[in-house]
Every structure is written in structure tokens, then in C-alpha cells.
Amino acid sequence: MCGIFGIFSNNPVINPILTGLSKLEYRGYDSSGISVLDNSNSIITIRAKGKLENLNKKIKTNELFGNIGIGHTRWATHGVPSTNNAHPHVSENVSIVHNGIIENYSQLKKMLKNKGFIFKSQTDSEVIAHLLSYELRVNTPRNAIKNTLQYLEGAFAIAILFKNFNLLAGARRGSPLALGLSDQTTYLGSDSLALAPFTQKIIFMDEGDSVVIEKGKFEIYNKDFKKVKRNITLSSFTGSNLDKGNFDHYMQKEIFEQPLVIGDSLSRFLDPIKKKINILDLKVNWKQISKIDFIACGTSYFACQTATYWFEKYLNLNANSYLASEFRYKTYVKSKNTLSIFISQSGETADTLAALKFAKKNDSKIFSIVNNSESSIARESHNFITIEAGPEIGVASTKAFTAQLSVLACLCLIAGRERKTINSSNEQKLTEKLLEIPSNMSSVFNLVGQVKKLSKQIVNAKSVLFLGRGHLFPIALEGALKLKEISYIHAEGYASGEMKHGPIALVDDKVPVIVLAPKDSLFEKNISNMQEILARGGKVILITDTNGDKEIDDKNLKRLVLGST
């Protein structure tokens, strides 16, 4: 997922651009670059493959001065990770950075080659720079932007630097772009996190918007290229809450923030004195709902899968989970009483947003769970609720995932009470259990030493399996995803009962198998699956609770014991 940063200032912009790009590293990237309009009115572009520090080193060897600039972190889509394919891309008097995909770039590239333009990269992005140059030969910058956008098909956000005009511009179609405002400077960023070190005054550009920034002013245009005004929002993100403090990295910080985040999240819903759920006005008539579709990508999808078990159990209605990237390609059966719940930490996930628009077009009721109230998904929904997890900068989601689960559990309680499928006695018991989560999670941090020892069992593995049953099946999937993302070790999650239907062929003493098996109604079945693995020489790591631990006779079995559940 690429990152965009732009700046128009009265002061030198190199250091702010690098700071902004550093706040976009969480998106993942394989190269980076900047373009600056220097004091001699030349566009100076520096690009580097690999980490941002490689770009920093190149910049230090060049004397760069200028008050207008753009920067980019690239995640390769079209073309391999390389310096040539890194952004910005320059054509004549224009430099651009781009996030997204231009679906019709092949046709545009052919057309531009016929007009004499020479391509220096393998990217789809370079066509944007050449189109702007072509249009700029006979048009003003504003008309060049307008006409170029009409050529482009796909979802994208762009920032543009114009030589000779002292202009910075941006546009969005399906990908987010935000404007940041301060007294002497105007900023562009892929999200408010990139702008947080500089300003809290943010304009979240609407779908189809473009912006042209000049000295002392900016103008926003809608999808019809008519001048419009957009509201200024005060972002809750600041430079201080983006600091990783005494932690080694952001993911570690965010793991340890979970008890506080979940406590804050639950406090909006639960009355700890009366042991009851607070009924919020969510504008959903739960009594009329006959089916719920949960839709998301990645980690948020596993939160969806987990929620289906809860909603079916406690609400007695049909609940399904769908991958957002697949949802809009299925045959959609319209139903007046279907509620579509979309989950996205950023609120900008492209596939989830596209799926939301598809469901909306098919007359579904749209409810979303996001971490950003000003996000595109929140704005497109009939109603939404935020998880209030604060900024999540680590590449792999942690606190946002557990906050999503907390909100979903409370949502289930609200719906159950309104549908009268959860009585007051069950409501009290479930509320008490939810209120215990922050302290239970804090106690898990006492096991860090054991976790480090167990990690030695998998650090040299080529592949790892995760097993779970019932609502722990999606947790097994999430565990496998986390291991893949962070360690680059191949990992797969399976429903425990599916082991004998193929995956067991992979089991030997070189493939660790992590089994999630608390003492519940499925415990005996999980242990039977575990014994099948052990019988084939498999290396098992059992994650259970104190009650489950008492049932295990094999004292040599590697295990991690959590508190009672």
C-alpha cells in the first residue's frame, strides 16, 4: 500500500517530507522518493530502492533547497521494486506520485508512445505524468488535471508538482487523500497519520475531489471540477501519540496498549455497576433483521468470522462472513431485512469500500466499524461506530483487532437484548465476562518469558500450522497471518477437524503445530486432534487455560497456560 506526502511552504521542505514519509512506513513499501521544486525552478528528484534510510543517505549527498515538494513510499504492483520504478515519475514540467492502480494503463501507454513519449519505468503510474505533460502543452494546470483524470480508469490518489507554475495539486478516485492546514504551510497526505506531526487541522477530501495549492491559498474541486468547500476536522492524532516511547517498535507498543484500549472501548457500552449493556442509538432495528453479512479484508475479516459464531448463538439469526475482495463478484440476493456490517481499521480499505458501495447499490442497510470517523467507509455508511483504538502504526494489526472484537461482542449484546434473545441473567453474566478482559489480558503479559522460550520451537521452522475449533478457528487463521507478516515463516490456519482431510500429511517433527484448546465443550475433540499429530511425530505447542492444563497428563508437552476462561 503506497504512501503519498506533499507540502507547499514558506520554508525548506526536505525534512518535513522525510518526516511525513516516515509516518507512512507502516503501510509497507519497497522503495521511496522525493521531488522538490528548487530555488532555480528545477524539479530535483531523488529515488531509492529499499528502506527510507537509503533515500536519506542519497539526499544527504545532494544540496537540496526548495519550498514545494512531494514524496512517496511505493509497494510494487506494476513493475519490480527498483529505483527506476520508484516514485516520483517526471515528464517534462511535471512530477507525480501515485497510490492505486490505473486499470487502462496499457491502452494509455500505447497512445502516449505514439505521441512520442518515452517510458523509463515498468509502472502504470508513469502514464499519469506523461498525460499531464501532454495536456499541459495546450492547457492551464487546472484543465490539464481535469482532462487527465477523464482518461484514467481505476482507483487511485495522486499528488502533482508543476514546474513554472509554483503549484502543488492532488486528486483522489477511490483511494484516500487528506489536506493538512497550518499558518505557513499546506500539506497533502495519504492519511491523517502522515500529517499528525505538523497539524491537527485536516480536510478529508471527498470521493472524486481534486485540490490545487498555491502560495497562500488552496482550491478544492468536486468530481465535476466545480469549486467546493469541505469541512475542516480536528484530528485526534498528534505527534505525541505517534511516539513509540520506550518500546523497541510500534507493534510491541500496540500489543501492550491492548488492555487500556479494550477497557476504553468497553466503557462506552457496559455499565460496570449494574452489569448491563448501555443501549446506544445505532439506528438499527434489530428486531427486523433476519440476516447479517459481515464483510472485510485481512485481520478484520477474521474478526468478522469470529463474530458470526456469536451472532448466530445469541441472536438466533443467520450470520455470514465474506472477503470484501470477493463479495462484489458474487450473485447478490436482495433482502430488505439484511444488515451488511463492514469492518476496516483505516476506514479506507479499497476492496471493503468497493464492496460497501456494491451492497448499498443493492439496497442493503449499511453499518460499519472503523477506527476513523472521518474515513470514506464511515461517510458512505448509513451508520457507523468507532473502535477508538488510537493510531495503529505497526504493519501487523494488534490492538485494532482486539478492539474490533470488543465492539462486536458489545454489538451482539445490544442486538440480543433488543431482540429479547438474551435475558437479563445472561446479559449480566456476559457483561461480567467482558469487563474481566482488560485485567485478564494484562496478566498474559506476565507470560512473556515463557512465550520467548516457546518461540525457539518455531524460529527455524519452514512452516507452522495453527489449529482451532468453533470461534477459535478464525483466531487460528489470525495467528497464522501474524506469523507470516512478522517473521516471513510460512504458516496456515485450519479448523482442527480438517486436519485429517489433508493437512496431516504435512506433519512431522520439523513442522510445529500450535493448538488452541481451552477447556470448553470442544476440548476433548481438540485433544483428540492433538493426539493424532503427536502420534505422527508432530511437534505440538498447546495454548490452553488452567482448567484445560489440569486435563493434560503429558508433562513434557510444550504449552502456554492462560487464566481460566
mmCIF file of C-alpha atoms in Angstrom, residues 28-285:
data_model
loop_
_atom_site.group_PDB
_atom_site.id
_atom_site.type_symbol
_atom_site.label_atom_id
_atom_site.label_comp_id
_atom_site.label_asym_id
_atom_site.label_seq_id
_atom_site.Cartn_x
_atom_site.Cartn_y
_atom_site.Cartn_z
ATOM 1 C CA GLY A 28 4.682 -1.365 3.908
ATOM 2 C CA TYR A 29 6.891 -0.346 0.982
ATOM 3 C CA ASP A 30 9.853 -1.421 -1.142
ATOM 4 C CA SER A 31 11.174 1.932 -2.415
ATOM 5 C CA SER A 32 10.784 5.655 -1.836
ATOM 6 C CA GLY A 33 11.500 9.005 -3.428
ATOM 7 C CA ILE A 34 11.014 12.771 -3.410
ATOM 8 C CA SER A 35 10.723 15.605 -5.914
ATOM 9 C CA VAL A 36 11.423 19.208 -4.914
ATOM 10 C CA LEU A 37 10.946 22.397 -6.907
ATOM 11 C CA ASP A 38 14.246 24.077 -6.068
ATOM 12 C CA ASN A 39 15.133 27.763 -5.946
ATOM 13 C CA SER A 40 16.182 27.776 -9.616
ATOM 14 C CA ASN A 41 12.735 26.454 -10.646
ATOM 15 C CA SER A 42 14.067 22.983 -11.477
ATOM 16 C CA ILE A 43 12.420 19.734 -10.384
ATOM 17 C CA ILE A 44 15.024 17.716 -8.481
ATOM 18 C CA THR A 45 14.070 14.055 -7.991
ATOM 19 C CA ILE A 46 15.841 11.505 -5.798
ATOM 20 C CA ARG A 47 14.705 7.880 -5.503
ATOM 21 C CA ALA A 48 15.987 4.794 -3.735
ATOM 22 C CA LYS A 49 15.156 1.117 -3.512
ATOM 23 C CA GLY A 50 14.625 -0.389 -0.064
ATOM 24 C CA LYS A 51 14.248 1.369 3.261
ATOM 25 C CA LEU A 52 13.720 5.088 3.786
ATOM 26 C CA GLU A 53 17.217 5.348 5.264
ATOM 27 C CA ASN A 54 18.585 4.588 1.775
ATOM 28 C CA LEU A 55 16.741 7.645 0.463
ATOM 29 C CA ASN A 56 18.049 9.691 3.403
ATOM 30 C CA LYS A 57 21.634 8.766 2.532
ATOM 31 C CA LYS A 58 21.160 9.844 -1.090
ATOM 32 C CA ILE A 59 19.605 13.146 -0.052
ATOM 33 C CA LYS A 60 22.479 13.939 2.326
ATOM 34 C CA THR A 61 24.922 13.827 -0.570
ATOM 35 C CA ASN A 62 22.867 16.405 -2.519
ATOM 36 C CA GLU A 63 22.331 20.062 -1.683
ATOM 37 C CA LEU A 64 18.541 20.353 -1.897
ATOM 38 C CA PHE A 65 16.597 23.537 -1.252
ATOM 39 C CA GLY A 66 13.005 24.295 -2.108
ATOM 40 C CA ASN A 67 9.638 25.188 -0.621
ATOM 41 C CA ILE A 68 7.387 22.850 -2.638
ATOM 42 C CA GLY A 69 7.769 19.091 -2.821
ATOM 43 C CA ILE A 70 6.219 15.641 -2.954
ATOM 44 C CA GLY A 71 7.305 12.285 -1.542
ATOM 45 C CA HIS A 72 6.262 8.668 -1.871
ATOM 46 C CA THR A 73 6.682 5.200 -0.426
ATOM 47 C CA ARG A 74 5.956 2.508 -3.031
ATOM 48 C CA TRP A 75 4.582 -1.007 -2.722
ATOM 49 C CA ALA A 76 5.233 -2.653 -6.090
ATOM 50 C CA THR A 77 2.195 -3.519 -8.222
ATOM 51 C CA HIS A 78 3.237 -2.896 -11.841
ATOM 52 C CA GLY A 79 6.983 -3.403 -12.187
ATOM 53 C CA VAL A 80 9.576 -4.877 -9.843
ATOM 54 C CA PRO A 81 10.963 -2.967 -6.835
ATOM 55 C CA SER A 82 13.730 -0.813 -8.344
ATOM 56 C CA THR A 83 14.993 2.757 -8.444
ATOM 57 C CA ASN A 84 13.536 3.278 -11.941
ATOM 58 C CA ASN A 85 10.108 2.088 -10.836
ATOM 59 C CA ALA A 86 10.168 4.135 -7.624
ATOM 60 C CA HIS A 87 8.145 7.350 -7.498
ATOM 61 C CA PRO A 88 8.085 10.255 -8.236
ATOM 62 C CA HIS A 89 7.827 9.975 -12.030
ATOM 63 C CA VAL A 90 8.829 13.038 -14.039
ATOM 64 C CA SER A 91 7.705 14.093 -17.507
ATOM 65 C CA GLU A 92 8.800 17.460 -18.927
ATOM 66 C CA ASN A 93 7.462 20.053 -16.425
ATOM 67 C CA VAL A 94 5.545 17.664 -14.176
ATOM 68 C CA SER A 95 6.398 15.264 -11.340
ATOM 69 C CA ILE A 96 3.808 12.909 -9.852
ATOM 70 C CA VAL A 97 3.371 10.346 -7.094
ATOM 71 C CA HIS A 98 0.547 7.834 -7.226
ATOM 72 C CA ASN A 99 -1.242 5.377 -4.964
ATOM 73 C CA GLY A 100 -3.551 2.801 -6.549
ATOM 74 C CA ILE A 101 -3.879 1.095 -9.913
ATOM 75 C CA ILE A 102 -4.579 2.549 -13.362
ATOM 76 C CA GLU A 103 -6.564 -0.259 -14.972
ATOM 77 C CA ASN A 104 -6.359 1.049 -18.552
ATOM 78 C CA TYR A 105 -2.666 1.957 -18.453
ATOM 79 C CA SER A 106 -1.757 -0.380 -21.358
ATOM 80 C CA GLN A 107 -4.015 1.489 -23.788
ATOM 81 C CA LEU A 108 -2.849 4.865 -22.455
ATOM 82 C CA LYS A 109 0.802 3.842 -22.712
ATOM 83 C CA LYS A 110 0.340 2.820 -26.348
ATOM 84 C CA MET A 111 -1.372 6.133 -27.140
ATOM 85 C CA LEU A 112 1.363 8.163 -25.431
ATOM 86 C CA LYS A 113 4.158 6.238 -27.166
ATOM 87 C CA ASN A 114 2.520 7.093 -30.493
ATOM 88 C CA LYS A 115 2.708 10.751 -29.463
ATOM 89 C CA GLY A 116 6.448 10.446 -28.847
ATOM 90 C CA PHE A 117 6.618 9.988 -25.090
ATOM 91 C CA ILE A 118 9.413 7.716 -23.850
ATOM 92 C CA PHE A 119 8.760 5.481 -20.847
ATOM 93 C CA LYS A 120 11.561 4.870 -18.351
ATOM 94 C CA SER A 121 9.738 2.554 -15.938
ATOM 95 C CA GLN A 122 7.520 -0.530 -15.928
ATOM 96 C CA THR A 123 4.833 1.177 -13.838
ATOM 97 C CA ASP A 124 1.262 2.131 -14.592
ATOM 98 C CA SER A 125 1.916 5.411 -12.747
ATOM 99 C CA GLU A 126 4.188 6.916 -15.400
ATOM 100 C CA VAL A 127 1.257 7.305 -17.805
ATOM 101 C CA ILE A 128 -0.192 9.939 -15.432
ATOM 102 C CA ALA A 129 2.938 12.098 -15.668
ATOM 103 C CA HIS A 130 3.013 11.881 -19.473
ATOM 104 C CA LEU A 131 -0.730 12.570 -19.792
ATOM 105 C CA LEU A 132 -0.355 15.696 -17.666
ATOM 106 C CA SER A 133 2.607 16.848 -19.776
ATOM 107 C CA TYR A 134 0.641 16.239 -22.964
ATOM 108 C CA GLU A 135 -2.357 18.200 -21.683
ATOM 109 C CA LEU A 136 -0.159 20.964 -20.264
ATOM 110 C CA ARG A 137 1.157 21.778 -23.743
ATOM 111 C CA VAL A 138 -2.162 23.446 -24.617
ATOM 112 C CA ASN A 139 -3.923 23.858 -21.244
ATOM 113 C CA THR A 140 -3.622 25.524 -17.871
ATOM 114 C CA PRO A 141 -2.618 23.230 -14.983
ATOM 115 C CA ARG A 142 -6.241 23.063 -13.780
ATOM 116 C CA ASN A 143 -7.551 21.993 -17.173
ATOM 117 C CA ALA A 144 -4.632 19.591 -17.596
ATOM 118 C CA ILE A 145 -5.626 17.912 -14.321
ATOM 119 C CA LYS A 146 -9.305 17.839 -15.280
ATOM 120 C CA ASN A 147 -8.624 16.307 -18.704
ATOM 121 C CA THR A 148 -6.067 13.805 -17.399
ATOM 122 C CA LEU A 149 -8.479 12.489 -14.788
ATOM 123 C CA GLN A 150 -11.013 11.789 -17.539
ATOM 124 C CA TYR A 151 -8.542 9.414 -19.202
ATOM 125 C CA LEU A 152 -7.873 7.351 -16.079
ATOM 126 C CA GLU A 153 -9.762 4.216 -15.036
ATOM 127 C CA GLY A 154 -9.220 2.564 -11.658
ATOM 128 C CA ALA A 155 -8.869 3.547 -8.016
ATOM 129 C CA PHE A 156 -6.091 5.996 -7.226
ATOM 130 C CA ALA A 157 -4.804 9.081 -5.422
ATOM 131 C CA ILE A 158 -2.151 11.361 -6.900
ATOM 132 C CA ALA A 159 -0.040 14.363 -5.934
ATOM 133 C CA ILE A 160 1.405 16.581 -8.670
ATOM 134 C CA LEU A 161 4.262 19.085 -8.727
ATOM 135 C CA PHE A 162 4.173 21.658 -11.562
ATOM 136 C CA LYS A 163 7.326 23.414 -12.716
ATOM 137 C CA ASN A 164 6.940 27.064 -13.916
ATOM 138 C CA PHE A 165 3.613 27.488 -12.124
ATOM 139 C CA ASN A 166 4.641 27.067 -8.456
ATOM 140 C CA LEU A 167 1.715 24.702 -7.945
ATOM 141 C CA LEU A 168 1.081 21.587 -5.887
ATOM 142 C CA ALA A 169 -2.031 19.579 -6.722
ATOM 143 C CA GLY A 170 -3.770 16.376 -5.710
ATOM 144 C CA ALA A 171 -6.718 14.220 -6.711
ATOM 145 C CA ARG A 172 -8.487 11.119 -5.418
ATOM 146 C CA ARG A 173 -10.658 8.476 -7.063
ATOM 147 C CA GLY A 174 -11.249 5.507 -4.755
ATOM 148 C CA SER A 175 -8.070 5.989 -2.680
ATOM 149 C CA PRO A 176 -7.847 8.386 0.271
ATOM 150 C CA LEU A 177 -6.174 11.786 0.280
ATOM 151 C CA ALA A 178 -6.208 14.396 3.046
ATOM 152 C CA LEU A 179 -5.288 18.069 3.165
ATOM 153 C CA GLY A 180 -3.467 19.471 6.215
ATOM 154 C CA LEU A 181 -3.527 23.163 7.105
ATOM 155 C CA SER A 182 -1.233 25.339 9.209
ATOM 156 C CA ASP A 183 -0.388 29.059 9.228
ATOM 157 C CA GLN A 184 2.502 28.975 6.779
ATOM 158 C CA THR A 185 2.143 25.574 5.136
ATOM 159 C CA THR A 186 -0.345 23.345 3.311
ATOM 160 C CA TYR A 187 0.135 19.571 3.263
ATOM 161 C CA LEU A 188 -1.141 16.576 1.319
ATOM 162 C CA GLY A 189 -1.106 13.065 2.769
ATOM 163 C CA SER A 190 -2.485 9.594 2.201
ATOM 164 C CA ASP A 191 -3.942 9.782 5.700
ATOM 165 C CA SER A 192 -4.008 11.977 8.795
ATOM 166 C CA LEU A 193 -1.186 9.958 10.395
ATOM 167 C CA ALA A 194 1.281 11.432 7.902
ATOM 168 C CA LEU A 195 0.040 14.929 8.734
ATOM 169 C CA ALA A 196 -0.083 14.488 12.521
ATOM 170 C CA PRO A 197 3.458 15.774 13.252
ATOM 171 C CA PHE A 198 2.583 19.086 11.557
ATOM 172 C CA THR A 199 -1.091 19.904 12.089
ATOM 173 C CA GLN A 200 -4.387 18.689 13.524
ATOM 174 C CA LYS A 201 -6.454 20.746 11.063
ATOM 175 C CA ILE A 202 -7.435 18.247 8.374
ATOM 176 C CA ILE A 203 -9.722 18.280 5.358
ATOM 177 C CA PHE A 204 -10.636 14.754 4.271
ATOM 178 C CA MET A 205 -11.209 15.100 0.550
ATOM 179 C CA ASP A 206 -14.449 13.610 -0.754
ATOM 180 C CA GLU A 207 -14.556 10.904 -3.408
ATOM 181 C CA GLY A 208 -13.729 12.488 -6.783
ATOM 182 C CA ASP A 209 -12.203 15.659 -5.301
ATOM 183 C CA SER A 210 -9.143 17.474 -6.634
ATOM 184 C CA VAL A 211 -7.150 20.253 -4.974
ATOM 185 C CA VAL A 212 -4.831 22.952 -6.341
ATOM 186 C CA ILE A 213 -2.474 24.591 -3.837
ATOM 187 C CA GLU A 214 -0.806 27.944 -4.480
ATOM 188 C CA LYS A 215 1.011 30.372 -2.240
ATOM 189 C CA GLY A 216 -1.375 31.454 0.490
ATOM 190 C CA LYS A 217 -4.440 29.578 -0.782
ATOM 191 C CA PHE A 218 -5.940 26.329 -1.997
ATOM 192 C CA GLU A 219 -8.990 25.439 -4.062
ATOM 193 C CA ILE A 220 -10.931 22.163 -3.927
ATOM 194 C CA TYR A 221 -12.917 20.893 -6.913
ATOM 195 C CA ASN A 222 -15.532 18.118 -6.900
ATOM 196 C CA LYS A 223 -15.803 15.238 -9.384
ATOM 197 C CA ASP A 224 -17.412 17.624 -11.929
ATOM 198 C CA PHE A 225 -14.485 20.007 -11.375
ATOM 199 C CA LYS A 226 -16.662 22.660 -9.777
ATOM 200 C CA LYS A 227 -15.174 24.639 -6.899
ATOM 201 C CA VAL A 228 -16.459 23.459 -3.499
ATOM 202 C CA LYS A 229 -15.769 23.919 0.213
ATOM 203 C CA ARG A 230 -15.059 20.986 2.518
ATOM 204 C CA ASN A 231 -15.213 20.928 6.303
ATOM 205 C CA ILE A 232 -12.082 21.218 8.419
ATOM 206 C CA THR A 233 -11.780 18.467 11.032
ATOM 207 C CA LEU A 234 -9.591 18.477 14.129
ATOM 208 C CA SER A 235 -7.665 15.209 14.090
ATOM 209 C CA SER A 236 -7.210 13.313 17.356
ATOM 210 C CA PHE A 237 -3.766 12.208 16.166
ATOM 211 C CA THR A 238 -0.858 14.288 17.432
ATOM 212 C CA GLY A 239 2.909 13.981 17.313
ATOM 213 C CA SER A 240 2.912 12.717 20.913
ATOM 214 C CA ASN A 241 0.543 9.770 20.437
ATOM 215 C CA LEU A 242 2.582 8.654 17.426
ATOM 216 C CA ASP A 243 5.724 8.281 19.533
ATOM 217 C CA LYS A 244 6.769 4.704 20.310
ATOM 218 C CA GLY A 245 8.067 5.714 23.749
ATOM 219 C CA ASN A 246 10.369 3.196 25.436
ATOM 220 C CA PHE A 247 9.285 0.293 23.239
ATOM 221 C CA ASP A 248 11.565 -1.213 20.608
ATOM 222 C CA HIS A 249 8.979 -0.881 17.859
ATOM 223 C CA TYR A 250 5.379 0.191 17.285
ATOM 224 C CA MET A 251 3.926 -3.311 17.212
ATOM 225 C CA GLN A 252 5.321 -4.035 20.673
ATOM 226 C CA LYS A 253 3.867 -0.764 21.961
ATOM 227 C CA GLU A 254 0.471 -1.532 20.443
ATOM 228 C CA ILE A 255 0.396 -5.044 21.913
ATOM 229 C CA PHE A 256 0.939 -3.604 25.383
ATOM 230 C CA GLU A 257 -1.694 -0.908 24.799
ATOM 231 C CA GLN A 258 -4.427 -3.520 24.360
ATOM 232 C CA PRO A 259 -5.750 -3.692 27.957
ATOM 233 C CA LEU A 260 -6.181 0.091 28.034
ATOM 234 C CA VAL A 261 -7.683 0.245 24.531
ATOM 235 C CA ILE A 262 -10.153 -2.563 25.238
ATOM 236 C CA GLY A 263 -11.053 -1.046 28.606
ATOM 237 C CA ASP A 264 -11.798 2.295 26.934
ATOM 238 C CA SER A 265 -13.762 0.563 24.190
ATOM 239 C CA LEU A 266 -15.884 -1.487 26.604
ATOM 240 C CA SER A 267 -16.556 1.506 28.868
ATOM 241 C CA ARG A 268 -18.709 3.080 26.145
ATOM 242 C CA PHE A 269 -21.026 0.082 26.125
ATOM 243 C CA LEU A 270 -21.006 -1.553 29.550
ATOM 244 C CA ASP A 271 -22.324 -0.380 32.915
ATOM 245 C CA PRO A 272 -19.915 -1.956 35.455
ATOM 246 C CA ILE A 273 -22.222 -1.186 38.397
ATOM 247 C CA LYS A 274 -25.482 -2.566 37.010
ATOM 248 C CA LYS A 275 -23.666 -5.218 34.927
ATOM 249 C CA LYS A 276 -25.754 -4.243 31.910
ATOM 250 C CA ILE A 277 -25.192 -3.127 28.356
ATOM 251 C CA ASN A 278 -25.816 0.537 27.532
ATOM 252 C CA ILE A 279 -28.192 0.740 24.583
ATOM 253 C CA LEU A 280 -26.745 3.174 22.058
ATOM 254 C CA ASP A 281 -28.729 4.747 19.236
ATOM 255 C CA LEU A 282 -27.190 2.837 16.349
ATOM 256 C CA LYS A 283 -30.157 3.408 14.018
ATOM 257 C CA VAL A 284 -30.573 -0.336 13.502
ATOM 258 C CA ASN A 285 -33.919 -2.051 14.083
#
